[in-house]
Amino acid sequence: LCRRDAAVAGDELWVTGSLGESLASGVHLSFTPRLAEGHWLAANAYTHCLMDLSDGLLVDLPRLCAASGLAASLDLAAIPRRLHEGHLASLAAALTDGEDYELLITVPPNRAAEMRRHWPFATPLHRVGSLHAPAPTRPLICDAADGGDLLARFPGTFRHFNASPETHP
């Protein structure tokens, strides 16, 4: 069992697949659940916790952080963006769109290289950031490059059953 509250400061953040434009591309209707990947990660003790990205990275990651009492830094250049009709999803879409149904994974740094080396799936695997102890002067979810507050920079997030985006408190 890989619970949201089991992440550890220093863990690396990884995601499967690509993010953004799920509704426009129709992926939300024809996705492949990452059940085999999640089972493999847990069975081989590569992860402290994992969860699916159904509401968008900037909605689901704060939930993981809150449950584990941590904060996160994201490498925006490493966020895997979905290719749809010859165009990459925008960074904002990759961070805030919902219905991606990929996995968000926390991996101890000493297990990351082995995990990548033994990954048996065609599903791409991407390191996108890391977890750290929260600090009063640092945002909950920050840009690894400049320390900026990503929840403030990208306030519109996906809301089920509503065409308008939800904003962070």
Short mmCIF file of C-alpha atoms in Angstrom, two decimals:
data_model
loop_
_atom_site.label_atom_id
_atom_site.label_comp_id
_atom_site.label_asym_id
_atom_site.label_seq_id
_atom_site.Cartn_x
_atom_site.Cartn_y
_atom_site.Cartn_z
CA LEU A 1 0.00 0.00 0.00
CA CYS A 2 1.51 3.32 -1.11
CA ARG A 3 -0.26 6.08 0.78
CA ARG A 4 -0.17 9.83 0.17
CA ASP A 5 1.12 10.46 3.67
CA ALA A 6 4.22 8.27 3.27
CA ALA A 7 6.42 10.64 1.22
CA VAL A 8 9.77 11.59 2.75
CA ALA A 9 11.77 14.82 2.50
CA GLY A 10 14.44 14.28 -0.14
CA ASP A 11 12.25 12.00 -2.27
CA GLU A 12 12.35 12.66 -5.98
CA LEU A 13 9.06 13.33 -7.80
CA TRP A 14 8.38 11.31 -10.93
CA VAL A 15 5.42 11.05 -13.31
CA THR A 16 4.45 8.54 -15.96
CA GLY A 17 3.37 9.43 -19.47
CA SER A 18 2.64 12.99 -20.55
CA LEU A 19 0.38 15.70 -19.17
CA GLY A 20 -2.08 18.29 -20.46
CA GLU A 21 -4.73 18.52 -23.17
CA SER A 22 -6.43 15.31 -22.05
CA LEU A 23 -9.91 16.61 -22.83
CA ALA A 24 -8.94 18.13 -26.19
CA SER A 25 -7.10 14.98 -27.27
CA GLY A 26 -9.77 12.56 -26.04
CA VAL A 27 -7.29 10.77 -23.78
CA HIS A 28 -9.74 11.15 -20.88
CA LEU A 29 -12.06 8.73 -22.71
CA SER A 30 -9.47 6.22 -23.86
CA PHE A 31 -6.70 6.20 -21.24
CA THR A 32 -4.89 3.10 -20.05
CA PRO A 33 -4.90 2.93 -16.25
CA ARG A 34 -1.36 2.66 -14.91
CA LEU A 35 -2.29 -0.31 -12.71
CA ALA A 36 0.59 -2.56 -13.81
CA GLU A 37 3.10 0.27 -13.36
CA GLY A 38 1.78 1.12 -9.90
CA HIS A 39 1.82 -2.52 -8.83
CA TRP A 40 5.39 -2.96 -10.10
CA LEU A 41 6.60 0.19 -8.30
CA ALA A 42 5.04 -0.94 -5.00
CA ALA A 43 6.06 -4.58 -5.30
CA ASN A 44 9.68 -3.61 -5.93
CA ALA A 45 9.77 -0.99 -3.15
CA TYR A 46 10.74 1.83 -5.50
CA THR A 47 8.27 4.31 -4.08
CA HIS A 48 7.27 5.73 -0.72
CA CYS A 49 3.93 6.86 -2.11
CA LEU A 50 2.12 7.23 -5.38
CA MET A 51 -1.19 8.55 -6.61
CA ASP A 52 -2.95 9.08 -9.90
CA LEU A 53 -3.06 12.50 -11.54
CA SER A 54 -6.77 12.85 -12.14
CA ASP A 55 -7.19 16.50 -11.15
CA GLY A 56 -3.92 17.91 -12.48
CA LEU A 57 -0.39 18.09 -11.13
CA LEU A 58 -0.93 21.40 -9.30
CA VAL A 59 -4.03 20.03 -7.55
CA ASP A 60 -2.85 16.51 -6.76
CA LEU A 61 0.74 17.39 -5.71
CA PRO A 62 -0.41 19.80 -2.97
CA ARG A 63 -2.67 17.02 -1.65
CA LEU A 64 0.31 14.68 -1.45
CA CYS A 65 2.39 17.42 0.21
CA ALA A 66 -0.34 18.18 2.76
CA ALA A 67 -0.80 14.51 3.66
CA SER A 68 2.95 14.01 4.10
CA GLY A 69 3.70 17.39 5.72
CA LEU A 70 6.10 18.38 2.94
CA ALA A 71 6.63 20.94 0.18
CA ALA A 72 7.82 20.42 -3.39
CA SER A 73 10.09 21.92 -6.02
CA LEU A 74 9.24 21.27 -9.68
CA ASP A 75 11.64 21.39 -12.63
CA LEU A 76 9.35 23.04 -15.19
CA ALA A 77 11.61 22.08 -18.10
CA ALA A 78 11.17 18.41 -17.18
CA ILE A 79 7.34 18.40 -17.12
CA PRO A 80 6.30 15.98 -19.89
CA ARG A 81 3.73 17.68 -22.11
CA ARG A 82 1.28 15.76 -24.30
CA LEU A 83 1.64 16.07 -28.06
CA HIS A 84 -1.77 16.65 -29.69
CA GLU A 85 -2.36 17.47 -33.36
CA GLY A 86 1.30 18.33 -33.87
CA HIS A 87 1.51 20.72 -30.91
CA LEU A 88 2.82 20.25 -27.40
CA ALA A 89 0.43 21.08 -24.58
CA SER A 90 1.31 24.37 -22.95
CA LEU A 91 3.13 24.27 -19.65
CA ALA A 92 0.02 25.70 -17.99
CA ALA A 93 -2.11 22.86 -19.43
CA ALA A 94 0.42 20.22 -18.32
CA LEU A 95 0.34 21.62 -14.78
CA THR A 96 -3.35 22.40 -14.40
CA ASP A 97 -5.44 20.23 -16.72
CA GLY A 98 -7.18 17.22 -15.21
CA GLU A 99 -8.10 13.78 -16.47
CA ASP A 100 -4.51 12.77 -17.31
CA TYR A 101 -4.66 9.55 -15.25
CA GLU A 102 -0.90 9.25 -15.03
CA LEU A 103 0.97 8.39 -11.84
CA LEU A 104 2.69 10.81 -9.46
CA ILE A 105 5.45 8.88 -7.74
CA THR A 106 7.84 9.67 -4.87
CA VAL A 107 11.13 7.81 -5.09
CA PRO A 108 14.01 7.73 -2.61
CA PRO A 109 17.08 9.16 -4.39
CA ASN A 110 19.08 6.01 -3.76
CA ARG A 111 16.46 3.94 -5.64
CA ALA A 112 15.87 6.21 -8.66
CA ALA A 113 18.66 5.00 -10.96
CA GLU A 114 17.81 1.36 -10.33
CA MET A 115 14.10 2.04 -10.90
CA ARG A 116 14.81 3.70 -14.24
CA ARG A 117 17.23 0.94 -15.26
CA HIS A 118 14.71 -1.83 -14.53
CA TRP A 119 11.54 -0.03 -15.70
CA PRO A 120 9.83 -2.74 -17.82
CA PHE A 121 7.08 -0.62 -19.40
CA ALA A 122 6.72 1.32 -22.64
CA THR A 123 5.10 4.08 -20.58
CA PRO A 124 7.64 6.93 -20.30
CA LEU A 125 8.92 7.81 -16.84
CA HIS A 126 10.05 11.38 -16.00
CA ARG A 127 11.75 12.95 -12.98
CA VAL A 128 10.00 16.29 -12.44
CA GLY A 129 11.14 17.52 -9.03
CA SER A 130 11.73 16.75 -5.39
CA LEU A 131 10.16 16.99 -1.95
CA HIS A 132 11.55 18.94 0.99
CA ALA A 133 10.56 20.14 4.44
CA PRO A 134 8.23 23.13 4.33
CA ALA A 135 9.71 26.51 5.23
CA PRO A 136 7.85 29.72 6.13
CA THR A 137 9.73 31.72 3.48
CA ARG A 138 9.29 29.17 0.70
CA PRO A 139 6.08 28.42 -1.29
CA LEU A 140 4.38 25.03 -0.89
CA ILE A 141 5.03 24.22 -4.56
CA CYS A 142 7.95 26.17 -5.99
CA ASP A 143 9.81 26.46 -9.28
CA ALA A 144 13.15 24.68 -8.80
CA ALA A 145 14.85 27.25 -11.05
CA ASP A 146 13.80 30.49 -9.38
CA GLY A 147 11.94 29.54 -6.18
CA GLY A 148 8.74 31.16 -7.47
CA ASP A 149 5.32 30.15 -6.18
CA LEU A 150 3.81 27.88 -8.84
CA LEU A 151 0.36 27.87 -7.27
CA ALA A 152 0.28 31.67 -7.64
CA ARG A 153 1.82 31.60 -11.13
CA PHE A 154 -0.67 28.99 -12.43
CA PRO A 155 -3.85 29.60 -10.41
CA GLY A 156 -6.44 27.99 -12.72
CA THR A 157 -6.88 24.28 -12.08
CA PHE A 158 -9.23 21.62 -13.39
CA ARG A 159 -12.64 21.15 -11.76
CA HIS A 160 -14.79 18.13 -12.50
CA PHE A 161 -18.25 18.95 -13.88
CA ASN A 162 -17.43 22.64 -14.33
CA ALA A 163 -16.10 24.39 -17.42
CA SER A 164 -14.46 27.17 -15.41
CA PRO A 165 -11.14 26.55 -13.66
CA GLU A 166 -10.79 26.38 -9.90
CA THR A 167 -8.32 28.73 -8.28
CA HIS A 168 -6.03 27.95 -5.40
CA PRO A 169 -6.88 29.52 -2.04
#
